Amino acid sequence: MEYNVMNKFTFSPIDGSSIDAVMDIQERAFEVMEDRQILRANSREMLLDCLENHYGIGVFATVDGEEKMVAFGTLYFPGAGEENLAQYLYDEIEDYDIYANMKLIIVLPEYRGNGLQRSITEVLEYEARRRGIKELFCTVSPYNHHSYNNMMAIGYEFVKLVEGKYNGAARNVY
């Protein structure tokens, strides 16, 4: 399913064939990031897994007459694995398959401020509901004020602060 936002951006599912564009967006975002603890860099293998075995959405804009990916997000279905963030909310889990994570949302620096993170979140929420997911989780660095503000504005609730989650970094679970 394709989505068109403000006649400026098109949202479309992506798969492993988009790995180079996804890696480029991640690398470009990290180039301008002052505090690299704000976002976890994922390996090519992890991102490829997300695109091939989970769900990816790309945001495209026409740049110099060509369609170019300018942002992406991933929906991750962790099952009973350690990546399932429901473990931070519930002591006992009977059905791990009703939970998913928004694993990563990255927008190229020059496209920030267009509401793309929020729009990607809405698309991922829709896809999660379509697949029968009952609760959707994400992590945000306590120092990532933009993502924190977006999560709160959308209506996500803070679950807890987890110390040492990714490479020793603290993360708020929502």
PDB file of C-alpha atoms in Angstrom:
ATOM      1  CA  MET A   1       0.000   0.000   0.000  1.00  0.00           C
ATOM      2  CA  GLU A   2       1.325   3.445  -0.915  1.00  0.00           C
ATOM      3  CA  TYR A   3       0.621   6.582   1.053  1.00  0.00           C
ATOM      4  CA  ASN A   4       1.024  10.137  -0.224  1.00  0.00           C
ATOM      5  CA  VAL A   5       1.662  12.921   2.279  1.00  0.00           C
ATOM      6  CA  MET A   6       1.067  16.529   1.287  1.00  0.00           C
ATOM      7  CA  ASN A   7       1.744  15.668  -2.372  1.00  0.00           C
ATOM      8  CA  LYS A   8       5.400  15.973  -1.439  1.00  0.00           C
ATOM      9  CA  PHE A   9       6.311  12.540  -0.082  1.00  0.00           C
ATOM     10  CA  THR A  10       5.297   9.017  -0.958  1.00  0.00           C
ATOM     11  CA  PHE A  11       5.426   6.181   1.570  1.00  0.00           C
ATOM     12  CA  SER A  12       5.929   2.702   0.209  1.00  0.00           C
ATOM     13  CA  PRO A  13       6.897  -0.691   1.691  1.00  0.00           C
ATOM     14  CA  ILE A  14      10.548  -1.563   1.154  1.00  0.00           C
ATOM     15  CA  ASP A  15      12.463  -4.833   1.218  1.00  0.00           C
ATOM     16  CA  GLY A  16      16.043  -6.058   1.050  1.00  0.00           C
ATOM     17  CA  SER A  17      16.548  -4.462  -2.357  1.00  0.00           C
ATOM     18  CA  SER A  18      16.537  -1.083  -0.563  1.00  0.00           C
ATOM     19  CA  ILE A  19      19.401  -1.923   1.799  1.00  0.00           C
ATOM     20  CA  ASP A  20      21.915   0.442   0.164  1.00  0.00           C
ATOM     21  CA  ALA A  21      19.549   3.419   0.439  1.00  0.00           C
ATOM     22  CA  VAL A  22      18.714   2.511   4.060  1.00  0.00           C
ATOM     23  CA  MET A  23      22.405   2.237   4.954  1.00  0.00           C
ATOM     24  CA  ASP A  24      23.092   5.578   3.265  1.00  0.00           C
ATOM     25  CA  ILE A  25      20.336   7.297   5.263  1.00  0.00           C
ATOM     26  CA  GLN A  26      21.630   5.813   8.517  1.00  0.00           C
ATOM     27  CA  GLU A  27      25.238   6.843   7.747  1.00  0.00           C
ATOM     28  CA  ARG A  28      24.233  10.374   6.742  1.00  0.00           C
ATOM     29  CA  ALA A  29      22.174  10.798   9.918  1.00  0.00           C
ATOM     30  CA  PHE A  30      25.143   9.722  12.050  1.00  0.00           C
ATOM     31  CA  GLU A  31      27.494  12.108  10.245  1.00  0.00           C
ATOM     32  CA  VAL A  32      25.639  15.124  11.664  1.00  0.00           C
ATOM     33  CA  MET A  33      24.768  13.637  15.048  1.00  0.00           C
ATOM     34  CA  GLU A  34      26.590  15.316  17.911  1.00  0.00           C
ATOM     35  CA  ASP A  35      25.767  12.606  20.460  1.00  0.00           C
ATOM     36  CA  ARG A  36      25.945   9.134  18.930  1.00  0.00           C
ATOM     37  CA  GLN A  37      24.255   7.613  21.980  1.00  0.00           C
ATOM     38  CA  ILE A  38      20.987   9.190  20.823  1.00  0.00           C
ATOM     39  CA  LEU A  39      20.467   6.538  18.168  1.00  0.00           C
ATOM     40  CA  ARG A  40      21.678   2.978  17.825  1.00  0.00           C
ATOM     41  CA  ALA A  41      23.446   2.274  14.554  1.00  0.00           C
ATOM     42  CA  ASN A  42      22.297  -1.045  13.175  1.00  0.00           C
ATOM     43  CA  SER A  43      24.535  -3.319  11.177  1.00  0.00           C
ATOM     44  CA  ARG A  44      23.835  -4.031   7.529  1.00  0.00           C
ATOM     45  CA  GLU A  45      22.874  -7.575   8.534  1.00  0.00           C
ATOM     46  CA  MET A  46      20.360  -6.380  11.140  1.00  0.00           C
ATOM     47  CA  LEU A  47      18.792  -3.868   8.761  1.00  0.00           C
ATOM     48  CA  LEU A  48      18.621  -6.474   6.011  1.00  0.00           C
ATOM     49  CA  ASP A  49      16.867  -8.821   8.444  1.00  0.00           C
ATOM     50  CA  CYS A  50      14.378  -6.063   9.293  1.00  0.00           C
ATOM     51  CA  LEU A  51      13.656  -5.425   5.616  1.00  0.00           C
ATOM     52  CA  GLU A  52      13.415  -9.060   4.558  1.00  0.00           C
ATOM     53  CA  ASN A  53      11.780 -10.731   7.583  1.00  0.00           C
ATOM     54  CA  HIS A  54       9.849  -7.947   9.276  1.00  0.00           C
ATOM     55  CA  TYR A  55       8.419  -4.741   7.728  1.00  0.00           C
ATOM     56  CA  GLY A  56      10.059  -1.650   6.304  1.00  0.00           C
ATOM     57  CA  ILE A  57       8.538   1.565   5.031  1.00  0.00           C
ATOM     58  CA  GLY A  58      10.409   4.038   2.868  1.00  0.00           C
ATOM     59  CA  VAL A  59       9.625   7.704   2.363  1.00  0.00           C
ATOM     60  CA  PHE A  60      10.365   8.980  -1.115  1.00  0.00           C
ATOM     61  CA  ALA A  61      10.653  12.458  -2.587  1.00  0.00           C
ATOM     62  CA  THR A  62      11.419  13.635  -6.100  1.00  0.00           C
ATOM     63  CA  VAL A  63      14.912  15.103  -6.094  1.00  0.00           C
ATOM     64  CA  ASP A  64      16.321  16.445  -9.348  1.00  0.00           C
ATOM     65  CA  GLY A  65      13.686  14.517 -11.280  1.00  0.00           C
ATOM     66  CA  GLU A  66      14.413  11.189  -9.539  1.00  0.00           C
ATOM     67  CA  GLU A  67      12.569   9.367  -6.768  1.00  0.00           C
ATOM     68  CA  LYS A  68      14.913   9.198  -3.792  1.00  0.00           C
ATOM     69  CA  MET A  69      14.412   7.606  -0.364  1.00  0.00           C
ATOM     70  CA  VAL A  70      14.695  10.334   2.275  1.00  0.00           C
ATOM     71  CA  ALA A  71      13.553   8.422   5.378  1.00  0.00           C
ATOM     72  CA  PHE A  72      12.627   4.953   6.536  1.00  0.00           C
ATOM     73  CA  GLY A  73      11.158   3.085   9.451  1.00  0.00           C
ATOM     74  CA  THR A  74      11.004  -0.540  10.481  1.00  0.00           C
ATOM     75  CA  LEU A  75       8.480  -2.641  12.337  1.00  0.00           C
ATOM     76  CA  TYR A  76      10.049  -5.579  14.135  1.00  0.00           C
ATOM     77  CA  PHE A  77       8.246  -8.718  15.297  1.00  0.00           C
ATOM     78  CA  PRO A  78      10.539 -10.081  18.039  1.00  0.00           C
ATOM     79  CA  GLY A  79       8.471 -13.051  19.176  1.00  0.00           C
ATOM     80  CA  ALA A  80       9.895 -14.478  22.408  1.00  0.00           C
ATOM     81  CA  GLY A  81      13.360 -13.024  21.731  1.00  0.00           C
ATOM     82  CA  GLU A  82      15.236 -10.640  23.996  1.00  0.00           C
ATOM     83  CA  GLU A  83      14.298  -7.744  21.681  1.00  0.00           C
ATOM     84  CA  ASN A  84      10.655  -8.016  22.763  1.00  0.00           C
ATOM     85  CA  LEU A  85      10.131  -4.823  24.736  1.00  0.00           C
ATOM     86  CA  ALA A  86       6.935  -6.153  26.351  1.00  0.00           C
ATOM     87  CA  GLN A  87       9.244  -7.808  28.890  1.00  0.00           C
ATOM     88  CA  TYR A  88       9.711  -4.392  30.501  1.00  0.00           C
ATOM     89  CA  LEU A  89       5.985  -4.008  31.111  1.00  0.00           C
ATOM     90  CA  TYR A  90       4.763  -7.502  31.924  1.00  0.00           C
ATOM     91  CA  ASP A  91       6.116 -10.122  34.315  1.00  0.00           C
ATOM     92  CA  GLU A  92       4.427 -12.967  32.457  1.00  0.00           C
ATOM     93  CA  ILE A  93       3.714 -13.086  28.743  1.00  0.00           C
ATOM     94  CA  GLU A  94       1.448 -15.734  27.299  1.00  0.00           C
ATOM     95  CA  ASP A  95       1.472 -14.699  23.642  1.00  0.00           C
ATOM     96  CA  TYR A  96       4.599 -12.925  22.428  1.00  0.00           C
ATOM     97  CA  ASP A  97       3.181 -12.569  18.931  1.00  0.00           C
ATOM     98  CA  ILE A  98       0.801  -9.766  19.899  1.00  0.00           C
ATOM     99  CA  TYR A  99       3.719  -7.364  20.513  1.00  0.00           C
ATOM    100  CA  ALA A 100       5.976  -5.561  18.062  1.00  0.00           C
ATOM    101  CA  ASN A 101       8.628  -2.855  18.146  1.00  0.00           C
ATOM    102  CA  MET A 102       9.192   0.195  16.045  1.00  0.00           C
ATOM    103  CA  LYS A 103      12.843  -0.622  15.710  1.00  0.00           C
ATOM    104  CA  LEU A 104      14.187   2.350  13.841  1.00  0.00           C
ATOM    105  CA  ILE A 105      12.981   5.548  12.223  1.00  0.00           C
ATOM    106  CA  ILE A 106      15.548   7.767  10.527  1.00  0.00           C
ATOM    107  CA  VAL A 107      14.961  10.903   8.455  1.00  0.00           C
ATOM    108  CA  LEU A 108      17.712  12.535   6.390  1.00  0.00           C
ATOM    109  CA  PRO A 109      18.806  15.757   8.110  1.00  0.00           C
ATOM    110  CA  GLU A 110      17.648  18.008   5.270  1.00  0.00           C
ATOM    111  CA  TYR A 111      14.113  16.533   5.439  1.00  0.00           C
ATOM    112  CA  ARG A 112      13.591  16.887   9.185  1.00  0.00           C
ATOM    113  CA  GLY A 113      10.812  19.230  10.244  1.00  0.00           C
ATOM    114  CA  ASN A 114       8.301  17.850   7.734  1.00  0.00           C
ATOM    115  CA  GLY A 115       6.493  15.598  10.210  1.00  0.00           C
ATOM    116  CA  LEU A 116       8.013  12.476   8.653  1.00  0.00           C
ATOM    117  CA  GLN A 117       8.848  10.702  11.921  1.00  0.00           C
ATOM    118  CA  ARG A 118       5.266  11.103  13.065  1.00  0.00           C
ATOM    119  CA  SER A 119       3.905  10.024   9.670  1.00  0.00           C
ATOM    120  CA  ILE A 120       6.167   6.954   9.597  1.00  0.00           C
ATOM    121  CA  THR A 121       4.978   6.068  13.104  1.00  0.00           C
ATOM    122  CA  GLU A 122       1.355   6.262  11.938  1.00  0.00           C
ATOM    123  CA  VAL A 123       2.061   3.995   8.964  1.00  0.00           C
ATOM    124  CA  LEU A 124       3.878   1.476  11.191  1.00  0.00           C
ATOM    125  CA  GLU A 125       0.996   1.563  13.677  1.00  0.00           C
ATOM    126  CA  TYR A 126      -1.469   0.874  10.862  1.00  0.00           C
ATOM    127  CA  GLU A 127       0.620  -2.053   9.624  1.00  0.00           C
ATOM    128  CA  ALA A 128       0.944  -3.440  13.150  1.00  0.00           C
ATOM    129  CA  ARG A 129      -2.841  -3.322  13.648  1.00  0.00           C
ATOM    130  CA  ARG A 130      -3.365  -4.911  10.251  1.00  0.00           C
ATOM    131  CA  ARG A 131      -1.155  -7.803  11.373  1.00  0.00           C
ATOM    132  CA  GLY A 132      -2.997  -8.299  14.667  1.00  0.00           C
ATOM    133  CA  ILE A 133      -0.462  -6.608  16.934  1.00  0.00           C
ATOM    134  CA  LYS A 134      -2.098  -5.456  20.179  1.00  0.00           C
ATOM    135  CA  GLU A 135       0.753  -3.373  21.619  1.00  0.00           C
ATOM    136  CA  LEU A 136       3.558  -1.533  19.889  1.00  0.00           C
ATOM    137  CA  PHE A 137       6.727  -0.509  21.724  1.00  0.00           C
ATOM    138  CA  CYS A 138       9.786   1.588  20.987  1.00  0.00           C
ATOM    139  CA  THR A 139      12.886   2.857  22.737  1.00  0.00           C
ATOM    140  CA  VAL A 140      14.095   6.443  22.732  1.00  0.00           C
ATOM    141  CA  SER A 141      17.279   7.861  24.177  1.00  0.00           C
ATOM    142  CA  PRO A 142      16.545  10.112  27.167  1.00  0.00           C
ATOM    143  CA  TYR A 143      18.603  12.728  25.277  1.00  0.00           C
ATOM    144  CA  ASN A 144      16.648  12.487  22.010  1.00  0.00           C
ATOM    145  CA  HIS A 145      14.219  15.309  22.718  1.00  0.00           C
ATOM    146  CA  HIS A 146      12.699  15.354  19.217  1.00  0.00           C
ATOM    147  CA  SER A 147      11.732  11.683  19.312  1.00  0.00           C
ATOM    148  CA  TYR A 148      10.568  11.968  22.922  1.00  0.00           C
ATOM    149  CA  ASN A 149       8.318  14.922  22.006  1.00  0.00           C
ATOM    150  CA  ASN A 150       6.918  13.038  19.007  1.00  0.00           C
ATOM    151  CA  MET A 151       6.160   9.913  21.042  1.00  0.00           C
ATOM    152  CA  MET A 152       4.411  11.927  23.736  1.00  0.00           C
ATOM    153  CA  ALA A 153       2.419  13.975  21.187  1.00  0.00           C
ATOM    154  CA  ILE A 154       1.232  10.791  19.470  1.00  0.00           C
ATOM    155  CA  GLY A 155       0.115   9.361  22.820  1.00  0.00           C
ATOM    156  CA  TYR A 156       2.768   6.823  23.750  1.00  0.00           C
ATOM    157  CA  GLU A 157       3.285   6.220  27.438  1.00  0.00           C
ATOM    158  CA  PHE A 158       6.599   5.976  29.222  1.00  0.00           C
ATOM    159  CA  VAL A 159       7.137   2.426  30.582  1.00  0.00           C
ATOM    160  CA  LYS A 160      10.566   2.645  32.183  1.00  0.00           C
ATOM    161  CA  LEU A 161      14.180   3.702  31.815  1.00  0.00           C
ATOM    162  CA  VAL A 162      16.460   0.803  30.925  1.00  0.00           C
ATOM    163  CA  GLU A 163      20.162   1.300  31.637  1.00  0.00           C
ATOM    164  CA  GLY A 164      22.714  -0.320  29.346  1.00  0.00           C
ATOM    165  CA  LYS A 165      20.230  -1.392  26.661  1.00  0.00           C
ATOM    166  CA  TYR A 166      22.217  -0.792  23.476  1.00  0.00           C
ATOM    167  CA  ASN A 167      25.998  -0.646  23.707  1.00  0.00           C
ATOM    168  CA  GLY A 168      25.657   0.504  27.301  1.00  0.00           C
ATOM    169  CA  ALA A 169      23.282   3.373  26.500  1.00  0.00           C
ATOM    170  CA  ALA A 170      20.195   4.246  28.504  1.00  0.00           C
ATOM    171  CA  ARG A 171      16.834   4.008  26.744  1.00  0.00           C
ATOM    172  CA  ASN A 172      13.324   5.015  27.653  1.00  0.00           C
ATOM    173  CA  VAL A 173      10.829   2.319  26.725  1.00  0.00           C
ATOM    174  CA  TYR A 174       7.464   3.536  25.414  1.00  0.00           C
TER     175      TYR A 174
END
